[in-house]
Coordinates of C-alpha atoms in Angstrom, one line a residue:
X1 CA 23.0 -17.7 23.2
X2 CA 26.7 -17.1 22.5
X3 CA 26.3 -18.8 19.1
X4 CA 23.5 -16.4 18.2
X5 CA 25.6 -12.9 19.5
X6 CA 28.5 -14.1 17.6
X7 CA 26.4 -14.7 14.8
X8 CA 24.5 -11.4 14.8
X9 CA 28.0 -10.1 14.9
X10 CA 29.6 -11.8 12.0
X11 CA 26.4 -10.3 10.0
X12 CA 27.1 -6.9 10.7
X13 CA 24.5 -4.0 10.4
X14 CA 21.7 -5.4 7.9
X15 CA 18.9 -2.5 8.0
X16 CA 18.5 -0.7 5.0
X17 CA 19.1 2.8 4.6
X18 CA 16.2 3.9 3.0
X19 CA 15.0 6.7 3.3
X20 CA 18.2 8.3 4.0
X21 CA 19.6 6.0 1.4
X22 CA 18.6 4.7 -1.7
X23 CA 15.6 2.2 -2.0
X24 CA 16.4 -1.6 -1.7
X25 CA 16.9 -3.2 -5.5
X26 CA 13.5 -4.8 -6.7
X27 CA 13.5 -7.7 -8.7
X28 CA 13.5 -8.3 -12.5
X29 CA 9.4 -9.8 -11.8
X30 CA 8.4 -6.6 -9.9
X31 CA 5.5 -4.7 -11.2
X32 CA 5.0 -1.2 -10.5
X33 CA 2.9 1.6 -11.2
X34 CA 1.2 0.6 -14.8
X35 CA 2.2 3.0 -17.8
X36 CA 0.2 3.2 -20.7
X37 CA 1.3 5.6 -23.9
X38 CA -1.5 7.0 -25.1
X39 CA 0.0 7.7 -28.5
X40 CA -0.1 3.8 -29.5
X41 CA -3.8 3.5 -28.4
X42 CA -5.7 2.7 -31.4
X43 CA -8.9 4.8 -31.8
X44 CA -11.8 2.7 -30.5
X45 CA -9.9 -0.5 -29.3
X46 CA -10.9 -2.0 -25.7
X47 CA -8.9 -5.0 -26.0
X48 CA -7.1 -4.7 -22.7
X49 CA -10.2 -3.0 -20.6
X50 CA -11.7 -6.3 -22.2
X51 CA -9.3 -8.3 -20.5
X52 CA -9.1 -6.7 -17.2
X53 CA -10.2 -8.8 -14.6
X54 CA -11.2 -6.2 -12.2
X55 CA -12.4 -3.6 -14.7
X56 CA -9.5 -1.3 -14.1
X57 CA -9.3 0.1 -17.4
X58 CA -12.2 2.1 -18.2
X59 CA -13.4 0.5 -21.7
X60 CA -14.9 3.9 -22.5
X61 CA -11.0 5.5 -22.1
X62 CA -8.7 2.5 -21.7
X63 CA -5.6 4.8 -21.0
X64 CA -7.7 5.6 -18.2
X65 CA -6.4 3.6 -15.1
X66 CA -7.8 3.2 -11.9
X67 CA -4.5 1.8 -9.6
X68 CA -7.1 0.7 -6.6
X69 CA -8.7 -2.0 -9.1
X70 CA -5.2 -3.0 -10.6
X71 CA -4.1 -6.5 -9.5
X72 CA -0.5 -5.7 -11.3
X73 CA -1.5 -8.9 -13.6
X74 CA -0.5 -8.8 -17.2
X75 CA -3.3 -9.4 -19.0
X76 CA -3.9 -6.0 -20.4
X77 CA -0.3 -5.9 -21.6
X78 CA -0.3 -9.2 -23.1
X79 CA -4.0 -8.3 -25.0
X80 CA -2.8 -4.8 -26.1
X81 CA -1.8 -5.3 -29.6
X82 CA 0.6 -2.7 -29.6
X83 CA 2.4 -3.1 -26.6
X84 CA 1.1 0.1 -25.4
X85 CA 0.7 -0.5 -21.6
X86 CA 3.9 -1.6 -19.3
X87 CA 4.9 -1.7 -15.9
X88 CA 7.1 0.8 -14.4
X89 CA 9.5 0.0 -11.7
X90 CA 8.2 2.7 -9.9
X91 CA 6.8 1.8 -6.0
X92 CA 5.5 4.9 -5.2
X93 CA 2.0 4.3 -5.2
X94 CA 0.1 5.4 -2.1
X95 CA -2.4 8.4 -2.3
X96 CA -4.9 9.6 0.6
X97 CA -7.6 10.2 -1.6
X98 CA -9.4 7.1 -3.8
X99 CA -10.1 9.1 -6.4
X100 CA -6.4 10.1 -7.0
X101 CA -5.8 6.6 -7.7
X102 CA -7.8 7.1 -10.7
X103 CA -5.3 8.2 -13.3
X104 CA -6.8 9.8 -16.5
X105 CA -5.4 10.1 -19.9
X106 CA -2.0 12.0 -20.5
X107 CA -1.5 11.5 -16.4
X108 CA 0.1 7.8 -16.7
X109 CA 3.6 9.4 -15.7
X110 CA 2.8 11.5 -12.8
X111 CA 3.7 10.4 -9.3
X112 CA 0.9 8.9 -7.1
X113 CA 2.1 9.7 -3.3
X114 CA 0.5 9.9 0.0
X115 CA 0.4 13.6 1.3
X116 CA 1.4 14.1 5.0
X117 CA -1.2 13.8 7.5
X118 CA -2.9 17.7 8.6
X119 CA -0.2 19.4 11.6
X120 CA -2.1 18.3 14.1
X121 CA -2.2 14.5 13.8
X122 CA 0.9 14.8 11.9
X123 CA 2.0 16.4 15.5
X124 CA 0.4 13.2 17.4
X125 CA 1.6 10.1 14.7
X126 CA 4.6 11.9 13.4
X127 CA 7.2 10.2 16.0
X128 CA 4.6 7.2 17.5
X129 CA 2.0 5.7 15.3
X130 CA 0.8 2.0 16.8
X131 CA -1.5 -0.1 14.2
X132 CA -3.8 -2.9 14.9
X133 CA -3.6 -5.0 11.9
X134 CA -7.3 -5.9 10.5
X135 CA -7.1 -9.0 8.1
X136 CA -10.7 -8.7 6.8
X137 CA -10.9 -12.2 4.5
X138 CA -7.6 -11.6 3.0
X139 CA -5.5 -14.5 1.4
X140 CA -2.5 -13.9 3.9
X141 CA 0.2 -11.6 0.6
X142 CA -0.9 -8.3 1.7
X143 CA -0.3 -9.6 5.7
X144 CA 2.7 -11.0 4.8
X145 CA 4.2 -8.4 2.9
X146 CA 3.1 -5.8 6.0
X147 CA 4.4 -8.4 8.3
X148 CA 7.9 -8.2 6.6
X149 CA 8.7 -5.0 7.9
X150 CA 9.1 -5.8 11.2
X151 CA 11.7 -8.2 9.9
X152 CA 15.4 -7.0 10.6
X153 CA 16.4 -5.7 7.1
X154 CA 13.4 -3.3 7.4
X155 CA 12.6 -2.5 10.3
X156 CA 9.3 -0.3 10.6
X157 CA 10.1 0.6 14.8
X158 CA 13.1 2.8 14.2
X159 CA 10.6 5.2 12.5
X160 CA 7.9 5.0 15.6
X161 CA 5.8 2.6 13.8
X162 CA 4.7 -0.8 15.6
X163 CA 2.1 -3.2 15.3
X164 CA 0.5 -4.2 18.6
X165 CA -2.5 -6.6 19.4
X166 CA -5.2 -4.5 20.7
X167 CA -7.2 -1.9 19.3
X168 CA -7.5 0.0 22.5
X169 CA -3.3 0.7 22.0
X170 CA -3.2 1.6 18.3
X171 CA -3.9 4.9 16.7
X172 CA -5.1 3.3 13.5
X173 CA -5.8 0.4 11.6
X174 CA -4.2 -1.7 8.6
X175 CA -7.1 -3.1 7.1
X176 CA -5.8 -5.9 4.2
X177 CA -8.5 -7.9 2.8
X178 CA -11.8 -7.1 0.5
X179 CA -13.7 -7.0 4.0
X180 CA -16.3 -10.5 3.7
X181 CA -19.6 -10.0 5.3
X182 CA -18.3 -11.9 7.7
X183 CA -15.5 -9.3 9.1
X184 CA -17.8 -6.1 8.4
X185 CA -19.0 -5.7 11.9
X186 CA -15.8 -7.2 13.4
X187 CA -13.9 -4.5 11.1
X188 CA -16.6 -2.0 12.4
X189 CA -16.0 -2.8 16.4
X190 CA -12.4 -3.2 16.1
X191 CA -12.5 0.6 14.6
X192 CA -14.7 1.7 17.0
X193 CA -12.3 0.7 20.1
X194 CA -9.6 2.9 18.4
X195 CA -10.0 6.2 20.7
X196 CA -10.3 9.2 18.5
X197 CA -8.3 10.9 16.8
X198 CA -7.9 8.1 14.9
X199 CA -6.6 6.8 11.1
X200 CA -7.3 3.7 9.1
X201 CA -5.0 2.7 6.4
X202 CA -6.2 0.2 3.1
X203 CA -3.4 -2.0 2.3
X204 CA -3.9 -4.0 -0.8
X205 CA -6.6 -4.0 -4.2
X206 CA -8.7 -6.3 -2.2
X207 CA -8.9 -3.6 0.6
X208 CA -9.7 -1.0 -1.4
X209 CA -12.0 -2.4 -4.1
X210 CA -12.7 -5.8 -3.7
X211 CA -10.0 -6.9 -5.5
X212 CA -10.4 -10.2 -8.0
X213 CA -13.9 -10.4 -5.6
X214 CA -15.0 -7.2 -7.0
X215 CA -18.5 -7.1 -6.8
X216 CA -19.4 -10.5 -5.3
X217 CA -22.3 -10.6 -2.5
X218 CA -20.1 -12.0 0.0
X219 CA -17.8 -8.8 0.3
X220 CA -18.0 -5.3 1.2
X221 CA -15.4 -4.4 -1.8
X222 CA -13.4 -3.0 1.0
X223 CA -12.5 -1.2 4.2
X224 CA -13.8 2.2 3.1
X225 CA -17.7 0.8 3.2
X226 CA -17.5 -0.2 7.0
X227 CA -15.0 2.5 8.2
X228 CA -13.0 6.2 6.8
X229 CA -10.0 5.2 4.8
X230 CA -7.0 8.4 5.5
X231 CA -4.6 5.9 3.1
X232 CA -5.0 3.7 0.0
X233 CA -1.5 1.8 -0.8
X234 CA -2.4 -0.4 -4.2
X235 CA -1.1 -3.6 -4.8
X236 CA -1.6 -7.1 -5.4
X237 CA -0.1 -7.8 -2.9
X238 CA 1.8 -4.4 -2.4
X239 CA 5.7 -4.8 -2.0
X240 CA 6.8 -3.8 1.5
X241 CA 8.3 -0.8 0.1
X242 CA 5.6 1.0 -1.5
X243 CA 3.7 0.0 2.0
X244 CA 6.6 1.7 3.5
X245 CA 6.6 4.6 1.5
X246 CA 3.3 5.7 1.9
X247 CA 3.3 5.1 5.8
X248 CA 6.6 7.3 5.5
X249 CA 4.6 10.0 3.7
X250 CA 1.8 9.7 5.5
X251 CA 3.1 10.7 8.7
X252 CA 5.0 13.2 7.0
X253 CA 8.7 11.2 7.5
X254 CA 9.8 11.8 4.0
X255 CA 8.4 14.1 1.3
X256 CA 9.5 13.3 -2.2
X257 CA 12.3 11.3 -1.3
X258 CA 14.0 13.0 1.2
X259 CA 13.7 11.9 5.1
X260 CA 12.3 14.6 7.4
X261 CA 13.3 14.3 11.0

């Protein structure tokens, strides 16, 4: 026990600022929020819809984007033959509505964030919000990069926010996963033993699409066809910081940046 105090003390505070600081770096490899200039479209060309695994790109409108298909791959960019869709390092993804993470033409470089909660569950989860995590067939990235903020350099309690095991302690639900057949009516109870008022969040594209199952018999393509969905955070898997960030706005803990407390 001495070894690990004098340890913990030789590394010093280790948390991350953020919000009240600036965001942790992100890698060279990290993919953000997908940018598409419209002006190098060519007229008529569907190459990258065409490639899109998850039809995320509309082929009718390719520079029509919808982030809660996107898997963050690059094989739209690498079939675009002008180079006219990149990825942006920017990690502020998460919207409460779906249908704002549809993204028209002309709209690639507006920021996607989750609005606060209304005043009165904003009152309730502002300061306390306890999530049962619901992995509903997921391939374990979106669970892992959720499970990463309880780590040390992150860590989600100093903002009220805590995982615990039961459903009949949380307020909400973290649903990862494109929600098999085989989860639907576990996904269903487990909601239902959340007392009201009560929020469920959709971490991931699998979650809130389907993801790369999009459309298969064996899925629900995701949590909002078994339960309400108050918050879509995109991602294949998300990075813990847009996960952050959108649980941050959502409770209404930071609002364009800047920490509220």
């Amino acid at each position: 026990m001495i070894k690990v105090i004098l340890a913990r003390l030789q590394q010093k505070h280790r948390t991350m600022t953020y919000p009240d600081g600036a965001p942790p770096p992100l890698p060279d490899r990290f993919r953000g929020r997908p940018v598409i200039d419209a002006a190098l479209c060519p007229a008529g060309c569907r190459a990258c819809a065409d490639a899109c695994p998850t039809g995320a790109l509309d082929p009718a409108d390719p520079a029509r984007i919808d982030l809660g298909k996107c898997l963050f791959c690059t094989d739209c960019a690498d079939a675009c033959p002008r180079q006219a869709l990149t990825h942006s390092s920017n990690y502020q993804l998460a919207a409460r509505s779906r249908a704002d993470l549809v993204v028209p033409r002309g709209q690639q470089a507006v920021e996607v964030a989750g609005a606060a909660l209304d005043a009165k569950l904003k009152k309730l989860f502002g300061r306390s919000l306890k999530l049962r995590q619901v992995s509903a067939g997921g391939c374990n990235a979106c669970e892992a990069d959720s499970n990463v903020l309880n780590t040390v350099g992150w860590d989600l309690s100093r903002f009220g926010i805590q995982f615990v095991a039961s459903p009949r302690h949380a307020d909400g639900l973290l649903v990862t996963g494109p929600v098999s057949q085989n989860m639907a009516l576990a996904l269903k109870k487990t909601y239902d033993a959340v007392s009201d008022p009560r929020i469920v969040i959709a971490v991931g594209a699998c979650a809130i699409s389907g993801g790369p199952y999009i459309g298969h018999a064996q899925v629900n393509n995701g949590a909002g066809a078994v339960v309400p969905v108050d918050l879509f955070v995109p991602g294949c898997p998300p990075h813990p910081l847009t996960i952050l960030d959108g649980l941050l706005r959502l409770i209404g803990r930071i609002e364009d940046g800047t920490r509220k407390s």
